[in-house]
Amino acid sequence: MMKDKVVLHEYVLFGVFAFLILFKVLTGNFIFGIDLLWWLLGGIIGFLFVFCDRFVYSFLMRPDEALGTRLKDLFGRNKFVEGIITLLNERHEQKELVMRGVLFLLVWMIMALLTVTSVSSSFARGFMLGIGVHLVFDLIYDYFWNHGRFDLWFWQIKREVSQEEKRWFVILVSVMFGLLALNF
């Protein structure tokens, strides 16, 4: 399952890139140059950046849990690849991820709006797009196919969030992401 989702992540990222480039070509706003490469690099790094919340959870938020101590041991013995594989394989143990929460997603939307309207750096625009692609993909994936994980997106909200509110949140985020993505 994890390997399939990782592959699906890649398809989604490069599919969004291809769609946005095609959109720019069709609207006459496409310029091929070094800025395109910086934008793509920023998008890839932004997409991978979202995985950092697993490190934050394991090393800062819950360092005394079994996963945190196992990772410290692996990284302490310079077994980085094995540590990253363990981190990704044990992702179901990580419940309260910083970036996979409603509040972080709202902050990302505000930052993305500011980026779209005020930042000229291709790398920065791609970075913000990559973060958004990853977060919105995970949100939609969890909503449709991983309901237990989807409920964890609301861990920061200290009241019961109804299914109707969650559904509207997914719709709102998806529409906002679509509008923002067309301007990255």
mmCIF file with all atom_site columns, C-alpha atoms in Angstrom:
data_model
loop_
_atom_site.group_PDB
_atom_site.id
_atom_site.type_symbol
_atom_site.label_atom_id
_atom_site.label_alt_id
_atom_site.label_comp_id
_atom_site.label_asym_id
_atom_site.label_entity_id
_atom_site.label_seq_id
_atom_site.pdbx_PDB_ins_code
_atom_site.Cartn_x
_atom_site.Cartn_y
_atom_site.Cartn_z
_atom_site.occupancy
_atom_site.B_iso_or_equiv
_atom_site.pdbx_formal_charge
_atom_site.auth_seq_id
_atom_site.auth_comp_id
_atom_site.auth_asym_id
_atom_site.auth_atom_id
_atom_site.pdbx_PDB_model_num
ATOM 1   C CA . MET A 1 1   ? 0.000   0.000  0.000   1.00 0.00 ? 1   MET A CA 1
ATOM 2   C CA . MET A 1 2   ? 2.766   2.475  0.936   1.00 0.00 ? 2   MET A CA 1
ATOM 3   C CA . LYS A 1 3   ? 4.680   1.826  -2.259  1.00 0.00 ? 3   LYS A CA 1
ATOM 4   C CA . ASP A 1 4   ? 1.498   2.364  -4.302  1.00 0.00 ? 4   ASP A CA 1
ATOM 5   C CA . LYS A 1 5   ? 0.782   5.664  -2.575  1.00 0.00 ? 5   LYS A CA 1
ATOM 6   C CA . VAL A 1 6   ? 4.362   6.851  -3.107  1.00 0.00 ? 6   VAL A CA 1
ATOM 7   C CA . VAL A 1 7   ? 4.025   6.107  -6.820  1.00 0.00 ? 7   VAL A CA 1
ATOM 8   C CA . LEU A 1 8   ? 0.642   7.832  -6.845  1.00 0.00 ? 8   LEU A CA 1
ATOM 9   C CA . HIS A 1 9   ? 2.278   10.874 -5.216  1.00 0.00 ? 9   HIS A CA 1
ATOM 10  C CA . GLU A 1 10  ? 4.760   11.034 -8.084  1.00 0.00 ? 10  GLU A CA 1
ATOM 11  C CA . TYR A 1 11  ? 2.039   10.719 -10.727 1.00 0.00 ? 11  TYR A CA 1
ATOM 12  C CA . VAL A 1 12  ? 0.038   13.494 -9.107  1.00 0.00 ? 12  VAL A CA 1
ATOM 13  C CA . LEU A 1 13  ? 3.000   15.861 -8.788  1.00 0.00 ? 13  LEU A CA 1
ATOM 14  C CA . PHE A 1 14  ? 4.179   15.428 -12.360 1.00 0.00 ? 14  PHE A CA 1
ATOM 15  C CA . GLY A 1 15  ? 0.588   15.392 -13.629 1.00 0.00 ? 15  GLY A CA 1
ATOM 16  C CA . VAL A 1 16  ? -0.024  18.784 -12.002 1.00 0.00 ? 16  VAL A CA 1
ATOM 17  C CA . PHE A 1 17  ? 3.233   20.082 -13.469 1.00 0.00 ? 17  PHE A CA 1
ATOM 18  C CA . ALA A 1 18  ? 2.240   18.855 -16.939 1.00 0.00 ? 18  ALA A CA 1
ATOM 19  C CA . PHE A 1 19  ? -1.256  20.302 -16.637 1.00 0.00 ? 19  PHE A CA 1
ATOM 20  C CA . LEU A 1 20  ? -0.001  23.704 -15.493 1.00 0.00 ? 20  LEU A CA 1
ATOM 21  C CA . ILE A 1 21  ? 2.643   23.856 -18.232 1.00 0.00 ? 21  ILE A CA 1
ATOM 22  C CA . LEU A 1 22  ? 0.021   22.891 -20.821 1.00 0.00 ? 22  LEU A CA 1
ATOM 23  C CA . PHE A 1 23  ? -2.316  25.535 -19.398 1.00 0.00 ? 23  PHE A CA 1
ATOM 24  C CA . LYS A 1 24  ? 0.428   28.165 -19.705 1.00 0.00 ? 24  LYS A CA 1
ATOM 25  C CA . VAL A 1 25  ? 1.191   27.075 -23.277 1.00 0.00 ? 25  VAL A CA 1
ATOM 26  C CA . LEU A 1 26  ? -2.474  27.248 -24.294 1.00 0.00 ? 26  LEU A CA 1
ATOM 27  C CA . THR A 1 27  ? -2.997  30.656 -22.692 1.00 0.00 ? 27  THR A CA 1
ATOM 28  C CA . GLY A 1 28  ? 0.166   32.044 -24.291 1.00 0.00 ? 28  GLY A CA 1
ATOM 29  C CA . ASN A 1 29  ? 1.933   32.689 -20.982 1.00 0.00 ? 29  ASN A CA 1
ATOM 30  C CA . PHE A 1 30  ? 4.600   30.011 -21.327 1.00 0.00 ? 30  PHE A CA 1
ATOM 31  C CA . ILE A 1 31  ? 8.248   30.999 -21.526 1.00 0.00 ? 31  ILE A CA 1
ATOM 32  C CA . PHE A 1 32  ? 10.814  28.218 -21.752 1.00 0.00 ? 32  PHE A CA 1
ATOM 33  C CA . GLY A 1 33  ? 13.938  29.121 -19.842 1.00 0.00 ? 33  GLY A CA 1
ATOM 34  C CA . ILE A 1 34  ? 15.922  28.601 -16.688 1.00 0.00 ? 34  ILE A CA 1
ATOM 35  C CA . ASP A 1 35  ? 12.966  29.896 -14.653 1.00 0.00 ? 35  ASP A CA 1
ATOM 36  C CA . LEU A 1 36  ? 10.994  26.801 -15.666 1.00 0.00 ? 36  LEU A CA 1
ATOM 37  C CA . LEU A 1 37  ? 13.720  24.561 -14.258 1.00 0.00 ? 37  LEU A CA 1
ATOM 38  C CA . TRP A 1 38  ? 13.830  26.560 -11.012 1.00 0.00 ? 38  TRP A CA 1
ATOM 39  C CA . TRP A 1 39  ? 10.028  26.319 -10.773 1.00 0.00 ? 39  TRP A CA 1
ATOM 40  C CA . LEU A 1 40  ? 10.133  22.544 -11.279 1.00 0.00 ? 40  LEU A CA 1
ATOM 41  C CA . LEU A 1 41  ? 12.973  22.136 -8.767  1.00 0.00 ? 41  LEU A CA 1
ATOM 42  C CA . GLY A 1 42  ? 11.099  24.256 -6.230  1.00 0.00 ? 42  GLY A CA 1
ATOM 43  C CA . GLY A 1 43  ? 7.984   22.167 -6.768  1.00 0.00 ? 43  GLY A CA 1
ATOM 44  C CA . ILE A 1 44  ? 9.811   18.901 -6.211  1.00 0.00 ? 44  ILE A CA 1
ATOM 45  C CA . ILE A 1 45  ? 11.575  20.180 -3.081  1.00 0.00 ? 45  ILE A CA 1
ATOM 46  C CA . GLY A 1 46  ? 8.317   21.660 -1.754  1.00 0.00 ? 46  GLY A CA 1
ATOM 47  C CA . PHE A 1 47  ? 6.567   18.367 -2.359  1.00 0.00 ? 47  PHE A CA 1
ATOM 48  C CA . LEU A 1 48  ? 9.281   16.472 -0.466  1.00 0.00 ? 48  LEU A CA 1
ATOM 49  C CA . PHE A 1 49  ? 9.327   19.114 2.286   1.00 0.00 ? 49  PHE A CA 1
ATOM 50  C CA . VAL A 1 50  ? 5.931   17.923 3.519   1.00 0.00 ? 50  VAL A CA 1
ATOM 51  C CA . PHE A 1 51  ? 7.528   14.625 4.532   1.00 0.00 ? 51  PHE A CA 1
ATOM 52  C CA . CYS A 1 52  ? 9.567   16.600 7.099   1.00 0.00 ? 52  CYS A CA 1
ATOM 53  C CA . ASP A 1 53  ? 6.581   16.664 9.430   1.00 0.00 ? 53  ASP A CA 1
ATOM 54  C CA . ARG A 1 54  ? 7.263   12.995 10.099  1.00 0.00 ? 54  ARG A CA 1
ATOM 55  C CA . PHE A 1 55  ? 10.716  13.957 11.419  1.00 0.00 ? 55  PHE A CA 1
ATOM 56  C CA . VAL A 1 56  ? 9.175   16.733 13.539  1.00 0.00 ? 56  VAL A CA 1
ATOM 57  C CA . TYR A 1 57  ? 6.694   14.266 15.014  1.00 0.00 ? 57  TYR A CA 1
ATOM 58  C CA . SER A 1 58  ? 9.297   11.584 15.739  1.00 0.00 ? 58  SER A CA 1
ATOM 59  C CA . PHE A 1 59  ? 12.146  13.782 16.992  1.00 0.00 ? 59  PHE A CA 1
ATOM 60  C CA . LEU A 1 60  ? 10.466  16.835 18.531  1.00 0.00 ? 60  LEU A CA 1
ATOM 61  C CA . MET A 1 61  ? 6.850   16.090 19.400  1.00 0.00 ? 61  MET A CA 1
ATOM 62  C CA . ARG A 1 62  ? 7.159   12.457 20.554  1.00 0.00 ? 62  ARG A CA 1
ATOM 63  C CA . PRO A 1 63  ? 10.856  11.631 20.965  1.00 0.00 ? 63  PRO A CA 1
ATOM 64  C CA . ASP A 1 64  ? 10.231  9.121  23.783  1.00 0.00 ? 64  ASP A CA 1
ATOM 65  C CA . GLU A 1 65  ? 7.834   6.894  21.832  1.00 0.00 ? 65  GLU A CA 1
ATOM 66  C CA . ALA A 1 66  ? 9.132   3.612  20.407  1.00 0.00 ? 66  ALA A CA 1
ATOM 67  C CA . LEU A 1 67  ? 9.368   5.003  16.877  1.00 0.00 ? 67  LEU A CA 1
ATOM 68  C CA . GLY A 1 68  ? 11.324  8.060  18.021  1.00 0.00 ? 68  GLY A CA 1
ATOM 69  C CA . THR A 1 69  ? 13.855  6.026  19.973  1.00 0.00 ? 69  THR A CA 1
ATOM 70  C CA . ARG A 1 70  ? 14.222  3.498  17.140  1.00 0.00 ? 70  ARG A CA 1
ATOM 71  C CA . LEU A 1 71  ? 14.863  6.325  14.663  1.00 0.00 ? 71  LEU A CA 1
ATOM 72  C CA . LYS A 1 72  ? 17.380  8.014  16.954  1.00 0.00 ? 72  LYS A CA 1
ATOM 73  C CA . ASP A 1 73  ? 19.221  4.705  17.188  1.00 0.00 ? 73  ASP A CA 1
ATOM 74  C CA . LEU A 1 74  ? 19.219  4.187  13.400  1.00 0.00 ? 74  LEU A CA 1
ATOM 75  C CA . PHE A 1 75  ? 20.293  7.748  12.609  1.00 0.00 ? 75  PHE A CA 1
ATOM 76  C CA . GLY A 1 76  ? 22.869  7.607  15.416  1.00 0.00 ? 76  GLY A CA 1
ATOM 77  C CA . ARG A 1 77  ? 24.455  4.575  13.731  1.00 0.00 ? 77  ARG A CA 1
ATOM 78  C CA . ASN A 1 78  ? 24.437  6.425  10.346  1.00 0.00 ? 78  ASN A CA 1
ATOM 79  C CA . LYS A 1 79  ? 21.790  4.109  8.883   1.00 0.00 ? 79  LYS A CA 1
ATOM 80  C CA . PHE A 1 80  ? 19.948  6.968  7.196   1.00 0.00 ? 80  PHE A CA 1
ATOM 81  C CA . VAL A 1 81  ? 18.246  4.991  4.428   1.00 0.00 ? 81  VAL A CA 1
ATOM 82  C CA . GLU A 1 82  ? 16.974  2.384  6.858   1.00 0.00 ? 82  GLU A CA 1
ATOM 83  C CA . GLY A 1 83  ? 15.778  5.174  9.159   1.00 0.00 ? 83  GLY A CA 1
ATOM 84  C CA . ILE A 1 84  ? 13.844  6.907  6.390   1.00 0.00 ? 84  ILE A CA 1
ATOM 85  C CA . ILE A 1 85  ? 12.300  3.606  5.278   1.00 0.00 ? 85  ILE A CA 1
ATOM 86  C CA . THR A 1 86  ? 11.289  2.889  8.885   1.00 0.00 ? 86  THR A CA 1
ATOM 87  C CA . LEU A 1 87  ? 9.861   6.381  9.192   1.00 0.00 ? 87  LEU A CA 1
ATOM 88  C CA . LEU A 1 88  ? 7.714   5.932  6.080   1.00 0.00 ? 88  LEU A CA 1
ATOM 89  C CA . ASN A 1 89  ? 6.681   2.365  6.939   1.00 0.00 ? 89  ASN A CA 1
ATOM 90  C CA . GLU A 1 90  ? 5.592   3.345  10.437  1.00 0.00 ? 90  GLU A CA 1
ATOM 91  C CA . ARG A 1 91  ? 3.598   6.360  9.273   1.00 0.00 ? 91  ARG A CA 1
ATOM 92  C CA . HIS A 1 92  ? 0.385   4.942  10.736  1.00 0.00 ? 92  HIS A CA 1
ATOM 93  C CA . GLU A 1 93  ? 1.835   5.348  14.241  1.00 0.00 ? 93  GLU A CA 1
ATOM 94  C CA . GLN A 1 94  ? 2.202   9.087  13.648  1.00 0.00 ? 94  GLN A CA 1
ATOM 95  C CA . LYS A 1 95  ? -1.159  10.608 14.445  1.00 0.00 ? 95  LYS A CA 1
ATOM 96  C CA . GLU A 1 96  ? -0.678  14.337 14.997  1.00 0.00 ? 96  GLU A CA 1
ATOM 97  C CA . LEU A 1 97  ? 1.449   15.503 12.096  1.00 0.00 ? 97  LEU A CA 1
ATOM 98  C CA . VAL A 1 98  ? 2.067   19.241 12.036  1.00 0.00 ? 98  VAL A CA 1
ATOM 99  C CA . MET A 1 99  ? 1.646   19.793 8.309   1.00 0.00 ? 99  MET A CA 1
ATOM 100 C CA . ARG A 1 100 ? -1.248  17.397 7.884   1.00 0.00 ? 100 ARG A CA 1
ATOM 101 C CA . GLY A 1 101 ? -3.675  19.458 9.858   1.00 0.00 ? 101 GLY A CA 1
ATOM 102 C CA . VAL A 1 102 ? -6.461  21.868 9.035   1.00 0.00 ? 102 VAL A CA 1
ATOM 103 C CA . LEU A 1 103 ? -4.719  24.864 10.585  1.00 0.00 ? 103 LEU A CA 1
ATOM 104 C CA . PHE A 1 104 ? -1.505  24.330 8.630   1.00 0.00 ? 104 PHE A CA 1
ATOM 105 C CA . LEU A 1 105 ? -3.520  23.958 5.431   1.00 0.00 ? 105 LEU A CA 1
ATOM 106 C CA . LEU A 1 106 ? -5.265  27.277 6.114   1.00 0.00 ? 106 LEU A CA 1
ATOM 107 C CA . VAL A 1 107 ? -1.903  28.948 6.777   1.00 0.00 ? 107 VAL A CA 1
ATOM 108 C CA . TRP A 1 108 ? -0.579  27.429 3.548   1.00 0.00 ? 108 TRP A CA 1
ATOM 109 C CA . MET A 1 109 ? -3.526  28.901 1.591   1.00 0.00 ? 109 MET A CA 1
ATOM 110 C CA . ILE A 1 110 ? -2.798  32.374 2.959   1.00 0.00 ? 110 ILE A CA 1
ATOM 111 C CA . MET A 1 111 ? 0.914   32.014 2.215   1.00 0.00 ? 111 MET A CA 1
ATOM 112 C CA . ALA A 1 112 ? 0.137   30.673 -1.270  1.00 0.00 ? 112 ALA A CA 1
ATOM 113 C CA . LEU A 1 113 ? -2.099  33.670 -1.966  1.00 0.00 ? 113 LEU A CA 1
ATOM 114 C CA . LEU A 1 114 ? 0.690   36.004 -0.877  1.00 0.00 ? 114 LEU A CA 1
ATOM 115 C CA . THR A 1 115 ? 3.190   34.056 -2.974  1.00 0.00 ? 115 THR A CA 1
ATOM 116 C CA . VAL A 1 116 ? 1.007   34.187 -6.079  1.00 0.00 ? 116 VAL A CA 1
ATOM 117 C CA . THR A 1 117 ? 0.418   37.912 -5.733  1.00 0.00 ? 117 THR A CA 1
ATOM 118 C CA . SER A 1 118 ? 3.796   39.124 -4.477  1.00 0.00 ? 118 SER A CA 1
ATOM 119 C CA . VAL A 1 119 ? 6.698   36.746 -5.144  1.00 0.00 ? 119 VAL A CA 1
ATOM 120 C CA . SER A 1 120 ? 8.579   36.709 -8.434  1.00 0.00 ? 120 SER A CA 1
ATOM 121 C CA . SER A 1 121 ? 11.066  33.923 -7.602  1.00 0.00 ? 121 SER A CA 1
ATOM 122 C CA . SER A 1 122 ? 10.291  30.865 -9.707  1.00 0.00 ? 122 SER A CA 1
ATOM 123 C CA . PHE A 1 123 ? 11.820  28.569 -7.105  1.00 0.00 ? 123 PHE A CA 1
ATOM 124 C CA . ALA A 1 124 ? 9.681   30.027 -4.288  1.00 0.00 ? 124 ALA A CA 1
ATOM 125 C CA . ARG A 1 125 ? 6.507   29.805 -6.372  1.00 0.00 ? 125 ARG A CA 1
ATOM 126 C CA . GLY A 1 126 ? 7.302   26.196 -7.245  1.00 0.00 ? 126 GLY A CA 1
ATOM 127 C CA . PHE A 1 127 ? 8.124   25.416 -3.617  1.00 0.00 ? 127 PHE A CA 1
ATOM 128 C CA . MET A 1 128 ? 4.745   26.679 -2.454  1.00 0.00 ? 128 MET A CA 1
ATOM 129 C CA . LEU A 1 129 ? 3.014   24.810 -5.276  1.00 0.00 ? 129 LEU A CA 1
ATOM 130 C CA . GLY A 1 130 ? 4.801   21.573 -4.324  1.00 0.00 ? 130 GLY A CA 1
ATOM 131 C CA . ILE A 1 131 ? 3.719   21.886 -0.699  1.00 0.00 ? 131 ILE A CA 1
ATOM 132 C CA . GLY A 1 132 ? 0.151   22.519 -1.816  1.00 0.00 ? 132 GLY A CA 1
ATOM 133 C CA . VAL A 1 133 ? 0.066   19.617 -4.264  1.00 0.00 ? 133 VAL A CA 1
ATOM 134 C CA . HIS A 1 134 ? 1.232   17.235 -1.568  1.00 0.00 ? 134 HIS A CA 1
ATOM 135 C CA . LEU A 1 135 ? -1.136  18.517 1.114   1.00 0.00 ? 135 LEU A CA 1
ATOM 136 C CA . VAL A 1 136 ? -4.202  18.670 -1.112  1.00 0.00 ? 136 VAL A CA 1
ATOM 137 C CA . PHE A 1 137 ? -3.446  15.243 -2.594  1.00 0.00 ? 137 PHE A CA 1
ATOM 138 C CA . ASP A 1 138 ? -3.143  13.745 0.903   1.00 0.00 ? 138 ASP A CA 1
ATOM 139 C CA . LEU A 1 139 ? -6.330  15.482 2.038   1.00 0.00 ? 139 LEU A CA 1
ATOM 140 C CA . ILE A 1 140 ? -8.373  14.231 -0.921  1.00 0.00 ? 140 ILE A CA 1
ATOM 141 C CA . TYR A 1 141 ? -6.826  10.745 -0.770  1.00 0.00 ? 141 TYR A CA 1
ATOM 142 C CA . ASP A 1 142 ? -7.621  10.476 2.931   1.00 0.00 ? 142 ASP A CA 1
ATOM 143 C CA . TYR A 1 143 ? -11.147 11.801 2.424   1.00 0.00 ? 143 TYR A CA 1
ATOM 144 C CA . PHE A 1 144 ? -12.045 9.193  -0.183  1.00 0.00 ? 144 PHE A CA 1
ATOM 145 C CA . TRP A 1 145 ? -9.863  6.173  0.665   1.00 0.00 ? 145 TRP A CA 1
ATOM 146 C CA . ASN A 1 146 ? -8.462  6.482  4.184   1.00 0.00 ? 146 ASN A CA 1
ATOM 147 C CA . HIS A 1 147 ? -11.255 7.699  6.455   1.00 0.00 ? 147 HIS A CA 1
ATOM 148 C CA . GLY A 1 148 ? -9.418  6.953  9.694   1.00 0.00 ? 148 GLY A CA 1
ATOM 149 C CA . ARG A 1 149 ? -6.484  9.096  8.582   1.00 0.00 ? 149 ARG A CA 1
ATOM 150 C CA . PHE A 1 150 ? -8.822  11.790 7.272   1.00 0.00 ? 150 PHE A CA 1
ATOM 151 C CA . ASP A 1 151 ? -10.258 12.411 10.737  1.00 0.00 ? 151 ASP A CA 1
ATOM 152 C CA . LEU A 1 152 ? -6.713  13.076 11.994  1.00 0.00 ? 152 LEU A CA 1
ATOM 153 C CA . TRP A 1 153 ? -6.553  16.210 9.795   1.00 0.00 ? 153 TRP A CA 1
ATOM 154 C CA . PHE A 1 154 ? -8.769  17.846 12.423  1.00 0.00 ? 154 PHE A CA 1
ATOM 155 C CA . TRP A 1 155 ? -6.668  16.944 15.476  1.00 0.00 ? 155 TRP A CA 1
ATOM 156 C CA . GLN A 1 156 ? -5.963  20.612 16.251  1.00 0.00 ? 156 GLN A CA 1
ATOM 157 C CA . ILE A 1 157 ? -9.662  21.501 16.417  1.00 0.00 ? 157 ILE A CA 1
ATOM 158 C CA . LYS A 1 158 ? -10.840 21.082 19.989  1.00 0.00 ? 158 LYS A CA 1
ATOM 159 C CA . ARG A 1 159 ? -14.473 20.342 19.147  1.00 0.00 ? 159 ARG A CA 1
ATOM 160 C CA . GLU A 1 160 ? -16.290 17.666 17.195  1.00 0.00 ? 160 GLU A CA 1
ATOM 161 C CA . VAL A 1 161 ? -16.277 18.563 13.517  1.00 0.00 ? 161 VAL A CA 1
ATOM 162 C CA . SER A 1 162 ? -19.297 17.204 11.659  1.00 0.00 ? 162 SER A CA 1
ATOM 163 C CA . GLN A 1 163 ? -18.995 15.159 8.463   1.00 0.00 ? 163 GLN A CA 1
ATOM 164 C CA . GLU A 1 164 ? -20.768 17.933 6.566   1.00 0.00 ? 164 GLU A CA 1
ATOM 165 C CA . GLU A 1 165 ? -18.217 20.494 7.764   1.00 0.00 ? 165 GLU A CA 1
ATOM 166 C CA . LYS A 1 166 ? -15.376 18.166 6.769   1.00 0.00 ? 166 LYS A CA 1
ATOM 167 C CA . ARG A 1 167 ? -16.887 17.635 3.321   1.00 0.00 ? 167 ARG A CA 1
ATOM 168 C CA . TRP A 1 168 ? -17.229 21.380 2.742   1.00 0.00 ? 168 TRP A CA 1
ATOM 169 C CA . PHE A 1 169 ? -13.689 21.910 3.944   1.00 0.00 ? 169 PHE A CA 1
ATOM 170 C CA . VAL A 1 170 ? -12.376 19.446 1.352   1.00 0.00 ? 170 VAL A CA 1
ATOM 171 C CA . ILE A 1 171 ? -14.426 21.147 -1.372  1.00 0.00 ? 171 ILE A CA 1
ATOM 172 C CA . LEU A 1 172 ? -13.280 24.633 -0.344  1.00 0.00 ? 172 LEU A CA 1
ATOM 173 C CA . VAL A 1 173 ? -9.608  23.637 -0.143  1.00 0.00 ? 173 VAL A CA 1
ATOM 174 C CA . SER A 1 174 ? -9.771  21.853 -3.501  1.00 0.00 ? 174 SER A CA 1
ATOM 175 C CA . VAL A 1 175 ? -11.355 24.845 -5.256  1.00 0.00 ? 175 VAL A CA 1
ATOM 176 C CA . MET A 1 176 ? -8.943  27.307 -3.636  1.00 0.00 ? 176 MET A CA 1
ATOM 177 C CA . PHE A 1 177 ? -5.979  25.116 -4.560  1.00 0.00 ? 177 PHE A CA 1
ATOM 178 C CA . GLY A 1 178 ? -7.174  24.885 -8.154  1.00 0.00 ? 178 GLY A CA 1
ATOM 179 C CA . LEU A 1 179 ? -7.493  28.664 -8.429  1.00 0.00 ? 179 LEU A CA 1
ATOM 180 C CA . LEU A 1 180 ? -4.118  29.264 -6.784  1.00 0.00 ? 180 LEU A CA 1
ATOM 181 C CA . ALA A 1 181 ? -2.359  26.570 -8.832  1.00 0.00 ? 181 ALA A CA 1
ATOM 182 C CA . LEU A 1 182 ? -3.406  28.204 -12.090 1.00 0.00 ? 182 LEU A CA 1
ATOM 183 C CA . ASN A 1 183 ? -1.485  31.296 -10.997 1.00 0.00 ? 183 ASN A CA 1
ATOM 184 C CA . PHE A 1 184 ? 1.735   29.656 -9.829  1.00 0.00 ? 184 PHE A CA 1
#
